[in-house]
Short mmCIF file of N, CA and C in Angstrom, two decimals:
data_model
loop_
_atom_site.label_atom_id
_atom_site.label_comp_id
_atom_site.label_asym_id
_atom_site.label_seq_id
_atom_site.Cartn_x
_atom_site.Cartn_y
_atom_site.Cartn_z
N UNK A 1 0.85 -1.18 0.00
CA UNK A 1 0.00 0.00 0.00
C UNK A 1 0.89 1.24 0.00
N UNK A 2 0.52 2.20 -0.81
CA UNK A 2 1.20 3.48 -0.81
C UNK A 2 0.36 4.44 0.01
N UNK A 3 0.97 5.07 0.98
CA UNK A 3 0.22 5.97 1.84
C UNK A 3 0.20 7.36 1.23
N UNK A 4 -0.98 7.93 1.13
CA UNK A 4 -1.14 9.26 0.57
C UNK A 4 -0.98 10.28 1.69
N UNK A 5 -0.35 11.39 1.35
CA UNK A 5 -0.20 12.47 2.33
C UNK A 5 -1.51 13.23 2.43
N UNK A 6 -1.81 13.64 3.63
CA UNK A 6 -3.02 14.40 3.89
C UNK A 6 -2.80 15.22 5.15
N UNK A 7 -3.67 16.14 5.42
CA UNK A 7 -3.56 16.94 6.63
C UNK A 7 -4.85 16.82 7.44
N UNK A 8 -5.32 15.57 7.55
CA UNK A 8 -6.53 15.28 8.30
C UNK A 8 -6.19 14.32 9.44
N UNK A 9 -7.10 14.12 10.34
CA UNK A 9 -6.86 13.22 11.46
C UNK A 9 -7.09 11.79 10.99
N UNK A 10 -5.99 11.04 10.90
CA UNK A 10 -6.04 9.64 10.49
C UNK A 10 -5.82 8.72 11.68
N UNK A 11 -5.58 7.47 11.39
CA UNK A 11 -5.43 6.47 12.44
C UNK A 11 -4.24 6.70 13.35
N UNK A 12 -3.11 7.10 12.80
CA UNK A 12 -1.93 7.37 13.61
C UNK A 12 -2.18 8.56 14.53
N UNK A 13 -2.75 9.61 13.98
CA UNK A 13 -3.07 10.79 14.80
C UNK A 13 -4.07 10.43 15.90
N UNK A 14 -5.04 9.59 15.58
CA UNK A 14 -6.02 9.16 16.59
C UNK A 14 -5.32 8.45 17.74
N UNK A 15 -4.34 7.61 17.41
CA UNK A 15 -3.57 6.91 18.45
C UNK A 15 -2.78 7.89 19.31
N UNK A 16 -2.15 8.87 18.69
CA UNK A 16 -1.38 9.86 19.45
C UNK A 16 -2.31 10.66 20.36
N UNK A 17 -3.44 11.10 19.83
CA UNK A 17 -4.40 11.86 20.63
C UNK A 17 -4.91 11.03 21.81
N UNK A 18 -5.23 9.79 21.58
CA UNK A 18 -5.77 8.92 22.64
C UNK A 18 -4.74 8.58 23.70
N UNK A 19 -3.50 8.35 23.28
CA UNK A 19 -2.46 7.91 24.21
C UNK A 19 -1.61 9.04 24.77
N UNK A 20 -1.65 10.21 24.15
CA UNK A 20 -0.80 11.31 24.59
C UNK A 20 0.57 11.27 23.94
N UNK A 21 1.14 10.09 23.84
CA UNK A 21 2.41 9.92 23.14
C UNK A 21 2.51 8.47 22.68
N UNK A 22 2.82 8.31 21.40
CA UNK A 22 3.02 7.00 20.82
C UNK A 22 3.81 7.20 19.53
N UNK A 23 4.55 6.19 19.11
CA UNK A 23 5.38 6.27 17.90
C UNK A 23 6.37 7.43 17.97
N UNK A 24 6.90 7.71 19.16
CA UNK A 24 7.83 8.81 19.38
C UNK A 24 7.23 10.17 19.01
N UNK A 25 5.91 10.27 19.06
CA UNK A 25 5.21 11.51 18.75
C UNK A 25 4.23 11.80 19.87
N UNK A 26 4.23 13.05 20.36
CA UNK A 26 3.22 13.43 21.35
C UNK A 26 2.25 14.42 20.72
N UNK A 27 1.28 14.85 21.50
CA UNK A 27 0.22 15.72 20.98
C UNK A 27 0.79 17.05 20.49
N UNK A 28 1.80 17.56 21.18
CA UNK A 28 2.43 18.82 20.75
C UNK A 28 3.12 18.63 19.40
N UNK A 29 3.82 17.51 19.23
CA UNK A 29 4.44 17.22 17.93
C UNK A 29 3.37 17.15 16.84
N UNK A 30 2.28 16.49 17.17
CA UNK A 30 1.18 16.35 16.21
C UNK A 30 0.64 17.73 15.82
N UNK A 31 0.46 18.61 16.80
CA UNK A 31 -0.01 19.97 16.53
C UNK A 31 0.97 20.70 15.62
N UNK A 32 2.25 20.57 15.90
CA UNK A 32 3.27 21.21 15.05
C UNK A 32 3.20 20.69 13.61
N UNK A 33 2.97 19.40 13.46
CA UNK A 33 2.87 18.82 12.11
C UNK A 33 1.63 19.35 11.38
N UNK A 34 0.50 19.39 12.08
CA UNK A 34 -0.75 19.80 11.45
C UNK A 34 -0.78 21.29 11.14
N UNK A 35 0.00 22.07 11.86
CA UNK A 35 0.04 23.52 11.60
C UNK A 35 1.21 23.90 10.71
N UNK A 36 1.96 22.92 10.20
CA UNK A 36 3.05 23.18 9.27
C UNK A 36 4.33 23.68 9.90
N UNK A 37 4.43 23.61 11.23
CA UNK A 37 5.64 24.08 11.90
C UNK A 37 6.79 23.05 11.79
N UNK A 38 6.43 21.77 11.63
CA UNK A 38 7.41 20.71 11.39
C UNK A 38 6.82 19.75 10.37
N UNK A 39 7.69 18.99 9.74
CA UNK A 39 7.24 18.00 8.77
C UNK A 39 6.78 16.74 9.50
N UNK A 40 5.82 16.07 8.88
CA UNK A 40 5.42 14.76 9.40
C UNK A 40 6.56 13.79 9.12
N UNK A 41 6.85 12.91 10.07
CA UNK A 41 7.94 11.95 9.82
C UNK A 41 7.56 10.97 8.71
N UNK A 42 8.52 10.65 7.87
CA UNK A 42 8.32 9.67 6.81
C UNK A 42 8.73 8.31 7.35
N UNK A 43 7.75 7.48 7.64
CA UNK A 43 8.02 6.16 8.20
C UNK A 43 8.03 5.07 7.14
N UNK A 44 7.87 5.44 5.88
CA UNK A 44 7.71 4.46 4.81
C UNK A 44 8.91 3.53 4.64
N UNK A 45 10.08 3.96 5.06
CA UNK A 45 11.26 3.11 4.91
C UNK A 45 11.73 2.52 6.23
N UNK A 46 10.86 2.49 7.24
CA UNK A 46 11.22 1.85 8.50
C UNK A 46 10.87 0.37 8.43
N UNK A 47 11.65 -0.44 9.13
CA UNK A 47 11.46 -1.89 9.07
C UNK A 47 10.05 -2.33 9.48
N UNK A 48 9.50 -1.84 10.60
CA UNK A 48 8.16 -2.30 10.97
C UNK A 48 7.10 -2.00 9.89
N UNK A 49 7.20 -0.82 9.27
CA UNK A 49 6.24 -0.47 8.23
C UNK A 49 6.42 -1.38 7.02
N UNK A 50 7.65 -1.58 6.61
CA UNK A 50 7.92 -2.43 5.45
C UNK A 50 7.49 -3.87 5.69
N UNK A 51 7.74 -4.40 6.88
CA UNK A 51 7.31 -5.77 7.19
C UNK A 51 5.78 -5.84 7.19
N UNK A 52 5.14 -4.84 7.75
CA UNK A 52 3.68 -4.79 7.74
C UNK A 52 3.12 -4.79 6.34
N UNK A 53 3.72 -4.01 5.45
CA UNK A 53 3.28 -3.97 4.06
C UNK A 53 3.50 -5.31 3.37
N UNK A 54 4.64 -5.93 3.67
CA UNK A 54 4.98 -7.21 3.01
C UNK A 54 4.07 -8.35 3.47
N UNK A 55 3.59 -8.30 4.69
CA UNK A 55 2.79 -9.41 5.23
C UNK A 55 1.28 -9.15 5.18
N UNK A 56 0.89 -7.97 4.76
CA UNK A 56 -0.53 -7.61 4.76
C UNK A 56 -1.37 -8.56 3.91
N UNK A 57 -0.92 -8.86 2.70
CA UNK A 57 -1.71 -9.75 1.84
C UNK A 57 -1.74 -11.18 2.39
N UNK A 58 -0.63 -11.61 2.99
CA UNK A 58 -0.60 -12.93 3.62
C UNK A 58 -1.61 -13.00 4.76
N UNK A 59 -1.66 -11.97 5.58
CA UNK A 59 -2.62 -11.93 6.69
C UNK A 59 -4.06 -11.96 6.17
N UNK A 60 -4.32 -11.23 5.09
CA UNK A 60 -5.67 -11.21 4.51
C UNK A 60 -6.04 -12.59 3.97
N UNK A 61 -5.12 -13.21 3.25
CA UNK A 61 -5.38 -14.54 2.70
C UNK A 61 -5.59 -15.56 3.81
N UNK A 62 -4.78 -15.48 4.86
CA UNK A 62 -4.89 -16.43 5.96
C UNK A 62 -6.22 -16.28 6.70
N UNK A 63 -6.61 -15.03 6.95
CA UNK A 63 -7.90 -14.78 7.62
C UNK A 63 -9.04 -15.33 6.77
N UNK A 64 -9.01 -15.04 5.48
CA UNK A 64 -10.07 -15.52 4.59
C UNK A 64 -10.15 -17.04 4.59
N UNK A 65 -8.99 -17.69 4.56
CA UNK A 65 -8.95 -19.16 4.52
C UNK A 65 -9.40 -19.78 5.84
N UNK A 66 -8.90 -19.27 6.95
CA UNK A 66 -9.19 -19.89 8.25
C UNK A 66 -10.60 -19.58 8.75
N UNK A 67 -11.18 -18.48 8.33
CA UNK A 67 -12.53 -18.13 8.77
C UNK A 67 -13.58 -18.39 7.69
N UNK A 68 -13.13 -18.77 6.49
CA UNK A 68 -14.01 -19.00 5.36
C UNK A 68 -14.89 -17.77 5.09
N UNK A 69 -14.22 -16.62 4.98
CA UNK A 69 -14.89 -15.36 4.71
C UNK A 69 -14.18 -14.66 3.54
N UNK A 70 -14.76 -13.58 3.06
CA UNK A 70 -14.16 -12.80 1.99
C UNK A 70 -13.44 -11.60 2.60
N UNK A 71 -12.17 -11.46 2.27
CA UNK A 71 -11.38 -10.30 2.68
C UNK A 71 -10.95 -9.58 1.41
N UNK A 72 -11.39 -8.34 1.27
CA UNK A 72 -11.10 -7.55 0.08
C UNK A 72 -10.08 -6.46 0.42
N UNK A 73 -8.86 -6.62 -0.06
CA UNK A 73 -7.84 -5.59 0.15
C UNK A 73 -7.68 -4.72 -1.09
N UNK A 74 -8.19 -5.16 -2.22
CA UNK A 74 -8.03 -4.42 -3.47
C UNK A 74 -8.76 -3.07 -3.44
N UNK A 75 -9.95 -3.04 -2.88
CA UNK A 75 -10.71 -1.79 -2.86
C UNK A 75 -10.09 -0.74 -1.94
N UNK A 76 -9.23 -1.17 -1.03
CA UNK A 76 -8.59 -0.24 -0.11
C UNK A 76 -7.26 0.29 -0.63
N UNK A 77 -6.71 -0.34 -1.66
CA UNK A 77 -5.40 0.03 -2.16
C UNK A 77 -5.37 1.50 -2.60
N UNK A 78 -4.48 2.25 -1.98
CA UNK A 78 -4.29 3.67 -2.29
C UNK A 78 -5.56 4.51 -2.14
N UNK A 79 -6.48 4.07 -1.34
CA UNK A 79 -7.76 4.77 -1.18
C UNK A 79 -7.81 5.50 0.16
N UNK A 80 -8.26 6.73 0.12
CA UNK A 80 -8.51 7.49 1.34
C UNK A 80 -10.01 7.59 1.53
N UNK A 81 -10.47 7.28 2.71
CA UNK A 81 -11.89 7.41 3.03
C UNK A 81 -12.03 8.56 4.02
N UNK A 82 -12.91 9.50 3.72
CA UNK A 82 -13.08 10.67 4.56
C UNK A 82 -14.45 10.64 5.22
N UNK A 83 -14.48 10.95 6.50
CA UNK A 83 -15.73 11.04 7.25
C UNK A 83 -16.51 12.26 6.77
N UNK A 84 -17.80 12.24 6.95
CA UNK A 84 -18.65 13.35 6.52
C UNK A 84 -18.31 14.64 7.26
N UNK A 85 -17.63 14.55 8.43
CA UNK A 85 -17.26 15.77 9.15
C UNK A 85 -16.11 16.51 8.46
N UNK A 86 -15.43 15.86 7.50
CA UNK A 86 -14.41 16.52 6.70
C UNK A 86 -13.02 16.58 7.29
N UNK A 87 -12.82 16.17 8.55
CA UNK A 87 -11.48 16.25 9.13
C UNK A 87 -10.93 14.90 9.58
N UNK A 88 -11.71 13.85 9.45
CA UNK A 88 -11.24 12.51 9.83
C UNK A 88 -11.07 11.67 8.57
N UNK A 89 -9.98 10.89 8.54
CA UNK A 89 -9.67 10.10 7.35
C UNK A 89 -9.23 8.70 7.75
N UNK A 90 -9.42 7.75 6.85
CA UNK A 90 -8.98 6.37 7.10
C UNK A 90 -8.26 5.83 5.87
N UNK A 91 -7.08 5.30 6.11
CA UNK A 91 -6.36 4.54 5.09
C UNK A 91 -6.34 3.10 5.59
N UNK A 92 -7.33 2.35 5.16
CA UNK A 92 -7.56 1.02 5.72
C UNK A 92 -6.82 -0.05 4.92
N UNK A 93 -6.72 -1.22 5.54
CA UNK A 93 -6.09 -2.36 4.86
C UNK A 93 -7.09 -3.14 4.01
N UNK A 94 -8.36 -3.06 4.36
CA UNK A 94 -9.35 -3.77 3.57
C UNK A 94 -10.70 -3.86 4.25
N UNK A 95 -11.59 -4.59 3.58
CA UNK A 95 -12.94 -4.83 4.08
C UNK A 95 -13.14 -6.33 4.22
N UNK A 96 -14.00 -6.71 5.14
CA UNK A 96 -14.34 -8.11 5.38
C UNK A 96 -15.83 -8.28 5.18
N UNK A 97 -16.20 -9.35 4.48
CA UNK A 97 -17.61 -9.66 4.25
C UNK A 97 -17.90 -11.01 4.86
N UNK A 98 -18.80 -11.02 5.84
CA UNK A 98 -19.11 -12.25 6.57
C UNK A 98 -20.59 -12.27 6.91
N UNK A 99 -21.26 -13.34 6.54
CA UNK A 99 -22.69 -13.53 6.84
C UNK A 99 -23.54 -12.34 6.39
N UNK A 100 -23.22 -11.80 5.23
CA UNK A 100 -23.99 -10.69 4.69
C UNK A 100 -23.68 -9.34 5.31
N UNK A 101 -22.70 -9.28 6.18
CA UNK A 101 -22.34 -8.02 6.83
C UNK A 101 -20.94 -7.59 6.40
N UNK A 102 -20.69 -6.29 6.51
CA UNK A 102 -19.40 -5.73 6.13
C UNK A 102 -18.68 -5.22 7.37
N UNK A 103 -17.39 -5.53 7.45
CA UNK A 103 -16.56 -5.05 8.55
C UNK A 103 -15.22 -4.55 8.01
N UNK A 104 -14.39 -4.13 8.91
CA UNK A 104 -13.07 -3.59 8.61
C UNK A 104 -12.02 -4.67 8.75
N UNK A 105 -11.04 -4.69 7.85
CA UNK A 105 -9.87 -5.56 7.97
C UNK A 105 -8.65 -4.68 8.21
N UNK A 106 -7.95 -4.93 9.31
CA UNK A 106 -6.69 -4.24 9.60
C UNK A 106 -5.66 -5.29 9.98
N UNK A 107 -4.53 -5.25 9.30
CA UNK A 107 -3.44 -6.20 9.57
C UNK A 107 -2.35 -5.49 10.36
N UNK A 108 -1.88 -6.10 11.41
CA UNK A 108 -0.83 -5.53 12.24
C UNK A 108 0.30 -6.54 12.37
N UNK A 109 1.50 -6.09 12.08
CA UNK A 109 2.68 -6.93 12.31
C UNK A 109 3.35 -6.39 13.56
N UNK A 110 3.52 -7.24 14.54
CA UNK A 110 4.04 -6.78 15.83
C UNK A 110 5.24 -7.61 16.25
N UNK A 111 5.95 -7.10 17.22
CA UNK A 111 7.09 -7.83 17.75
C UNK A 111 6.62 -9.03 18.56
N UNK A 112 7.47 -10.04 18.63
CA UNK A 112 7.12 -11.29 19.32
C UNK A 112 6.84 -11.06 20.80
N UNK A 113 7.56 -10.17 21.45
CA UNK A 113 7.44 -9.98 22.90
C UNK A 113 6.21 -9.22 23.35
N UNK A 114 5.44 -8.67 22.44
CA UNK A 114 4.26 -7.89 22.83
C UNK A 114 3.13 -8.82 23.28
N UNK A 115 2.48 -8.45 24.36
CA UNK A 115 1.34 -9.20 24.86
C UNK A 115 0.07 -8.68 24.21
N UNK A 116 -0.91 -9.56 24.06
CA UNK A 116 -2.15 -9.21 23.37
C UNK A 116 -2.84 -8.00 24.01
N UNK A 117 -2.89 -7.91 25.34
CA UNK A 117 -3.55 -6.76 25.96
C UNK A 117 -2.82 -5.45 25.65
N UNK A 118 -1.50 -5.49 25.50
CA UNK A 118 -0.74 -4.30 25.11
C UNK A 118 -1.07 -3.89 23.67
N UNK A 119 -1.19 -4.88 22.81
CA UNK A 119 -1.50 -4.61 21.41
C UNK A 119 -2.91 -4.04 21.25
N UNK A 120 -3.84 -4.60 21.99
CA UNK A 120 -5.21 -4.10 21.95
C UNK A 120 -5.24 -2.65 22.42
N UNK A 121 -4.55 -2.36 23.51
CA UNK A 121 -4.49 -1.00 24.04
C UNK A 121 -3.88 -0.04 23.02
N UNK A 122 -2.81 -0.47 22.36
CA UNK A 122 -2.11 0.37 21.40
C UNK A 122 -2.97 0.68 20.18
N UNK A 123 -3.60 -0.32 19.60
CA UNK A 123 -4.29 -0.14 18.32
C UNK A 123 -5.78 0.16 18.44
N UNK A 124 -6.36 0.04 19.63
CA UNK A 124 -7.80 0.27 19.81
C UNK A 124 -8.26 1.64 19.30
N UNK A 125 -7.56 2.74 19.63
CA UNK A 125 -8.02 4.03 19.12
C UNK A 125 -8.01 4.12 17.59
N UNK A 126 -7.00 3.55 16.96
CA UNK A 126 -6.92 3.57 15.50
C UNK A 126 -8.08 2.80 14.89
N UNK A 127 -8.35 1.62 15.41
CA UNK A 127 -9.45 0.79 14.88
C UNK A 127 -10.79 1.48 15.10
N UNK A 128 -11.01 2.05 16.29
CA UNK A 128 -12.27 2.76 16.55
C UNK A 128 -12.41 3.96 15.62
N UNK A 129 -11.31 4.65 15.38
CA UNK A 129 -11.30 5.78 14.45
C UNK A 129 -11.74 5.33 13.06
N UNK A 130 -11.14 4.26 12.56
CA UNK A 130 -11.48 3.74 11.24
C UNK A 130 -12.93 3.28 11.17
N UNK A 131 -13.41 2.62 12.22
CA UNK A 131 -14.81 2.19 12.24
C UNK A 131 -15.74 3.40 12.15
N UNK A 132 -15.39 4.47 12.84
CA UNK A 132 -16.20 5.69 12.81
C UNK A 132 -16.19 6.30 11.42
N UNK A 133 -15.00 6.46 10.84
CA UNK A 133 -14.90 7.06 9.50
C UNK A 133 -15.67 6.24 8.48
N UNK A 134 -15.54 4.91 8.55
CA UNK A 134 -16.16 4.03 7.56
C UNK A 134 -17.61 3.69 7.89
N UNK A 135 -18.06 4.07 9.08
CA UNK A 135 -19.40 3.74 9.57
C UNK A 135 -19.63 2.23 9.52
N UNK A 136 -18.67 1.51 10.11
CA UNK A 136 -18.73 0.05 10.17
C UNK A 136 -18.89 -0.40 11.62
N UNK A 137 -19.58 -1.54 11.84
CA UNK A 137 -19.86 -1.98 13.21
C UNK A 137 -18.78 -2.84 13.85
N UNK A 138 -17.88 -3.46 13.07
CA UNK A 138 -16.91 -4.39 13.65
C UNK A 138 -15.68 -4.51 12.75
N UNK A 139 -14.65 -5.13 13.33
CA UNK A 139 -13.38 -5.26 12.59
C UNK A 139 -12.70 -6.58 12.92
N UNK A 140 -11.91 -7.05 11.98
CA UNK A 140 -10.95 -8.14 12.20
C UNK A 140 -9.59 -7.50 12.16
#
């Protein structure tokens, strides 16, 4: 996935706002970025981002196979979804179709030592943000 630049509140910003500081960025840094006082960091060439991009399709295929559901990552490729309020945005990994319902697909590649409750705490604001932007009831 190629991430498009924007100046709206996306999933990473939602995490920073919810946690106060995450990804070596705090709310003040975020404010500086949004007001043009500093550049947003380019994380596209960091190992965690690259590994996440490389394994995203594998995660989608595995989820589809093990749950016998449809996972669509093609419709999300290079797509920005904007909330009707005009300031919230989502760059999602895909959509999931199960039992006639539509949900969100987000793939996360994490370090081995992370515990599930830590991961849920870290990514919960981002997922809730995306659900709100997309007006979806649930996510994988």
